């Protein structure tokens, strides 16, 4: 079989496996059955996987699990490719995101788009989400109880997408995904494990807008991220 197609099928199987683990009772036998139609079945199921992010999006859109629902215009679920190999996780929506219902669309978002393009990808190639789906008032930092309430949605997004790599943007995303108390300055640029997925923390783009000199460090992190991603893609 063509190596590129083999790689694509392997990626699809990996995504599907994550989905099946997350959705117990989802026709495992039918999907993973042996025979000539196996790849076709896997393809078909991955298309279903894409659709299956929608129920979660709907669930989040009416969530009232924490007080942040009171001040939101709308929830900001996340966007991008549901089979992305790279996922960016930020902190929480700001004013612009709250208005548009999309993550990273303000000034910090524009910078994130440039960062993504700098490593040779397009915004639609990756998946972008936040740990918190509703805007905290005045863009304040999320409270531990808000993170606790909202984190399960992010966990389920990651389970569906099963990216090869995750980039945690800023200290709160790093706290949730890396589970370490060290500062983002110490954590950045290193890889940690999240459920078998390598996670690299780096500075949040909003921090870079306030501290442009840190862009150089983020560029170093992104080069490392890109190299690791390429290695992972060619590994068996
Ligand atoms: S921040 Fe998360 S947990 Fe809180 S209301 Fe919004 S979606 Fe629900």
Tab-separated table of C-alpha atoms and ligand atoms in Angstrom:
chain	number	residue	atom	x	y	z
A	1	UNK	CA	0.000	0.000	0.000
A	2	UNK	CA	1.100	3.562	-0.660
A	3	UNK	CA	3.096	4.735	2.451
A	4	UNK	CA	1.196	8.047	2.641
A	5	UNK	CA	-2.126	6.189	2.646
A	6	UNK	CA	-0.782	3.764	5.247
A	7	UNK	CA	0.166	6.685	7.472
A	8	UNK	CA	-3.263	8.277	7.009
A	9	UNK	CA	-5.006	5.010	7.914
A	10	UNK	CA	-2.782	4.577	10.942
A	11	UNK	CA	-3.719	8.093	12.081
A	12	UNK	CA	-7.391	7.423	11.493
A	13	UNK	CA	-7.212	4.186	13.480
A	14	UNK	CA	-5.497	5.994	16.336
A	15	UNK	CA	-8.190	8.676	16.378
A	16	UNK	CA	-10.887	6.042	16.263
A	17	UNK	CA	-9.307	4.097	19.090
A	18	UNK	CA	-9.414	7.185	21.300
A	19	UNK	CA	-13.032	7.674	20.383
A	20	UNK	CA	-13.912	4.080	21.153
A	21	UNK	CA	-12.202	4.261	24.501
A	22	UNK	CA	-14.168	7.399	25.285
A	23	UNK	CA	-17.459	6.027	24.015
A	24	UNK	CA	-17.870	2.578	25.500
A	25	UNK	CA	-20.480	0.500	23.761
A	26	UNK	CA	-19.985	2.199	20.393
A	27	UNK	CA	-20.124	-0.797	18.014
A	28	UNK	CA	-16.511	-1.921	18.497
A	29	UNK	CA	-16.988	-5.219	16.681
A	30	UNK	CA	-18.605	-3.639	13.678
A	31	UNK	CA	-15.878	-1.060	13.305
A	32	UNK	CA	-12.806	-3.146	14.011
A	33	UNK	CA	-14.033	-6.318	12.315
A	34	UNK	CA	-11.636	-8.235	10.063
A	35	UNK	CA	-11.818	-8.462	6.310
A	36	UNK	CA	-11.483	-6.411	3.156
A	37	UNK	CA	-13.858	-3.720	4.352
A	38	UNK	CA	-11.912	-2.942	7.515
A	39	UNK	CA	-10.191	0.268	6.323
A	40	UNK	CA	-13.448	1.415	4.769
A	41	UNK	CA	-15.239	0.818	8.062
A	42	UNK	CA	-12.554	2.727	9.952
A	43	UNK	CA	-12.833	5.642	7.492
A	44	UNK	CA	-16.597	5.640	7.854
A	45	UNK	CA	-16.360	5.653	11.619
A	46	UNK	CA	-13.862	8.500	11.673
A	47	UNK	CA	-16.320	10.558	9.656
A	48	UNK	CA	-18.814	9.717	12.420
A	49	UNK	CA	-16.181	10.789	14.924
A	50	UNK	CA	-16.134	14.269	13.369
A	51	UNK	CA	-19.864	14.477	13.755
A	52	UNK	CA	-19.642	13.251	17.298
A	53	UNK	CA	-17.892	16.366	18.529
A	54	UNK	CA	-21.205	18.108	17.950
A	55	UNK	CA	-23.114	16.525	20.866
A	56	UNK	CA	-20.312	17.627	23.165
A	57	UNK	CA	-20.418	21.116	21.673
A	58	UNK	CA	-24.181	21.180	22.290
A	59	UNK	CA	-23.722	19.967	25.839
A	60	UNK	CA	-21.188	22.705	26.538
A	61	UNK	CA	-23.397	25.375	24.934
A	62	UNK	CA	-26.049	24.951	27.648
A	63	UNK	CA	-23.701	24.228	30.540
A	64	UNK	CA	-24.415	25.953	33.852
A	65	UNK	CA	-21.974	23.960	35.994
A	66	UNK	CA	-20.172	27.031	37.268
A	67	UNK	CA	-21.066	30.711	37.793
A	68	UNK	CA	-19.231	31.775	34.618
A	69	UNK	CA	-22.326	30.909	32.599
A	70	UNK	CA	-24.040	33.970	34.074
A	71	UNK	CA	-21.817	36.490	32.311
A	72	UNK	CA	-21.190	34.803	28.972
A	73	UNK	CA	-22.667	35.807	25.638
A	74	UNK	CA	-22.010	32.290	24.447
A	75	UNK	CA	-19.685	29.394	25.144
A	76	UNK	CA	-16.442	29.005	23.204
A	77	UNK	CA	-16.068	25.317	22.543
A	78	UNK	CA	-13.026	25.119	20.263
A	79	UNK	CA	-12.390	24.750	16.559
A	80	UNK	CA	-10.136	23.147	14.001
A	81	UNK	CA	-9.548	19.735	12.549
A	82	UNK	CA	-11.056	16.918	14.654
A	83	UNK	CA	-8.201	14.709	13.438
A	84	UNK	CA	-5.512	17.312	14.118
A	85	UNK	CA	-2.040	16.044	14.916
A	86	UNK	CA	-1.353	19.187	16.935
A	87	UNK	CA	-3.656	20.769	19.500
A	88	UNK	CA	-3.256	24.148	21.190
A	89	UNK	CA	-4.878	24.635	24.574
A	90	UNK	CA	-5.223	28.108	26.032
A	91	UNK	CA	-6.797	29.543	29.149
A	92	UNK	CA	-10.251	31.054	28.617
A	93	UNK	CA	-12.189	33.166	26.124
A	94	UNK	CA	-11.724	36.941	26.130
A	95	UNK	CA	-14.168	39.597	25.008
A	96	UNK	CA	-13.725	39.021	21.272
A	97	UNK	CA	-14.020	35.229	21.664
A	98	UNK	CA	-17.123	35.601	23.828
A	99	UNK	CA	-18.667	37.738	21.096
A	100	UNK	CA	-17.764	35.459	18.183
A	101	UNK	CA	-18.005	32.079	19.949
A	102	UNK	CA	-14.585	31.138	18.559
A	103	UNK	CA	-11.270	30.651	20.376
A	104	UNK	CA	-8.275	32.922	19.846
A	105	UNK	CA	-9.809	35.490	17.503
A	106	UNK	CA	-8.591	38.678	19.234
A	107	UNK	CA	-5.105	40.151	19.068
A	108	UNK	CA	-3.611	37.168	20.899
A	109	UNK	CA	-5.431	34.890	18.459
A	110	UNK	CA	-3.925	36.670	15.473
A	111	UNK	CA	-0.509	36.119	16.983
A	112	UNK	CA	-1.300	32.446	17.563
A	113	UNK	CA	-2.302	32.128	13.898
A	114	UNK	CA	1.088	33.578	12.910
A	115	UNK	CA	2.856	31.145	15.237
A	116	UNK	CA	0.981	28.216	13.660
A	117	UNK	CA	1.865	29.431	10.163
A	118	UNK	CA	5.500	29.901	11.183
A	119	UNK	CA	5.774	26.147	11.702
A	120	UNK	CA	4.313	25.444	8.275
A	121	UNK	CA	0.729	24.676	9.291
A	122	UNK	CA	-2.577	26.397	8.757
A	123	UNK	CA	-5.011	27.238	11.530
A	124	UNK	CA	-7.492	24.703	10.155
A	125	UNK	CA	-4.848	21.934	10.350
A	126	UNK	CA	-4.703	22.117	14.151
A	127	UNK	CA	-7.307	22.113	16.897
A	128	UNK	CA	-7.598	25.092	19.239
A	129	UNK	CA	-9.435	25.033	22.557
A	130	UNK	CA	-9.322	26.496	26.042
A	131	UNK	CA	-9.516	24.879	29.441
A	132	UNK	CA	-12.452	27.189	30.288
A	133	UNK	CA	-15.327	27.557	27.847
A	134	UNK	CA	-16.954	30.740	29.205
A	135	UNK	CA	-15.379	34.156	29.568
A	136	UNK	CA	-14.331	35.054	33.130
A	137	UNK	CA	-15.529	38.591	34.027
A	138	UNK	CA	-13.020	41.274	33.149
A	139	UNK	CA	-10.728	38.589	31.709
A	140	UNK	CA	-9.606	37.638	35.201
A	141	UNK	CA	-7.745	34.375	35.753
A	142	UNK	CA	-9.970	31.309	36.113
A	143	UNK	CA	-10.645	30.120	39.659
A	144	UNK	CA	-9.712	26.574	40.716
A	145	UNK	CA	-13.383	25.578	41.065
A	146	UNK	CA	-14.134	26.889	37.557
A	147	UNK	CA	-11.229	24.897	36.156
A	148	UNK	CA	-12.447	21.856	38.061
A	149	UNK	CA	-15.968	22.229	36.603
A	150	UNK	CA	-14.879	22.843	33.025
A	151	UNK	CA	-11.852	20.574	32.664
A	152	UNK	CA	-13.881	17.412	31.884
A	153	UNK	CA	-14.969	19.001	28.587
A	154	UNK	CA	-11.353	19.515	27.565
A	155	UNK	CA	-10.538	15.952	28.601
A	156	UNK	CA	-13.296	14.704	26.303
A	157	UNK	CA	-12.134	16.912	23.431
A	158	UNK	CA	-8.625	15.496	23.746
A	159	UNK	CA	-10.028	11.959	23.903
A	160	UNK	CA	-11.917	12.533	20.654
A	161	UNK	CA	-9.110	14.236	18.798
A	162	UNK	CA	-6.161	12.225	20.172
A	163	UNK	CA	-3.544	14.658	18.789
A	164	UNK	CA	0.065	13.575	18.439
A	165	UNK	CA	1.194	16.634	20.404
A	166	UNK	CA	-0.379	19.263	22.611
A	167	UNK	CA	0.951	22.765	23.118
A	168	UNK	CA	-0.220	24.269	26.417
A	169	UNK	CA	-0.426	28.038	26.129
A	170	UNK	CA	0.273	29.801	29.390
A	171	UNK	CA	0.401	28.819	33.021
A	172	UNK	CA	-3.212	27.673	33.485
A	173	UNK	CA	-3.183	25.305	30.524
A	174	UNK	CA	0.187	24.011	31.743
A	175	UNK	CA	-1.190	23.568	35.272
A	176	UNK	CA	-4.117	21.493	33.999
A	177	UNK	CA	-2.231	19.373	31.477
A	178	UNK	CA	1.168	19.026	33.134
A	179	UNK	CA	0.026	18.990	36.771
A	180	UNK	CA	3.117	20.802	37.978
A	181	UNK	CA	3.285	23.905	40.112
A	182	UNK	CA	6.457	25.367	38.576
A	183	UNK	CA	6.242	28.646	36.692
A	184	UNK	CA	5.621	28.662	32.983
A	185	UNK	CA	9.145	30.093	32.533
A	186	UNK	CA	10.560	26.858	33.939
A	187	UNK	CA	8.081	24.493	32.289
A	188	UNK	CA	8.208	25.964	28.778
A	189	UNK	CA	10.111	24.236	26.050
A	190	UNK	CA	10.033	20.827	27.742
A	191	UNK	CA	7.810	17.863	27.040
A	192	UNK	CA	5.563	16.226	29.633
A	193	UNK	CA	3.133	13.377	29.386
A	194	UNK	CA	-0.637	13.764	29.282
A	195	UNK	CA	-2.422	10.403	28.900
A	196	UNK	CA	0.330	9.188	26.565
A	197	UNK	CA	0.388	12.435	24.556
A	198	UNK	CA	3.476	14.696	24.771
A	199	UNK	CA	2.606	18.192	25.997
A	200	UNK	CA	4.827	21.205	25.616
A	201	UNK	CA	3.989	24.325	27.594
A	202	UNK	CA	4.964	27.704	26.215
A	203	UNK	CA	4.036	31.318	26.863
A	204	UNK	CA	0.484	32.423	26.097
A	205	UNK	CA	0.263	34.725	23.040
A	206	UNK	CA	-1.363	37.406	25.256
A	207	UNK	CA	1.822	37.385	27.344
A	208	UNK	CA	3.859	37.838	24.165
A	209	UNK	CA	1.827	40.921	23.276
A	210	UNK	CA	2.854	42.432	26.610
A	211	UNK	CA	6.408	41.047	26.477
A	212	UNK	CA	7.547	40.930	22.842
A	213	UNK	CA	11.076	39.948	23.855
A	214	UNK	CA	9.713	36.515	24.874
A	215	UNK	CA	8.773	35.791	21.240
A	216	UNK	CA	12.300	34.531	20.667
A	217	UNK	CA	11.811	31.857	23.361
A	218	UNK	CA	8.466	30.809	21.894
A	219	UNK	CA	10.077	30.519	18.482
A	220	UNK	CA	12.667	28.163	20.010
A	221	UNK	CA	9.811	26.132	21.538
A	222	UNK	CA	7.950	26.008	18.232
A	223	UNK	CA	10.991	24.734	16.363
A	224	UNK	CA	11.320	21.944	18.920
A	225	UNK	CA	7.597	21.218	18.658
A	226	UNK	CA	7.798	21.000	14.863
A	227	UNK	CA	10.820	18.696	14.920
A	228	UNK	CA	9.167	16.395	17.460
A	229	UNK	CA	5.945	16.357	15.488
A	230	UNK	CA	7.803	15.363	12.327
A	231	UNK	CA	9.596	12.575	14.196
A	232	UNK	CA	6.334	11.284	15.631
A	233	UNK	CA	4.732	11.314	12.194
A	234	UNK	CA	7.452	9.159	10.699
A	235	UNK	CA	7.686	6.775	13.664
A	236	UNK	CA	5.877	3.427	13.338
B	1	LIG	S1	-16.984	27.687	32.225
B	1	LIG	FE1	-17.269	25.534	31.676
B	1	LIG	S2	-18.167	24.579	33.498
B	1	LIG	FE2	-18.429	26.817	33.703
B	1	LIG	S3	-20.474	27.211	32.843
B	1	LIG	FE3	-18.968	27.506	31.203
B	1	LIG	S4	-18.894	25.541	30.136
B	1	LIG	FE4	-19.859	25.183	32.130
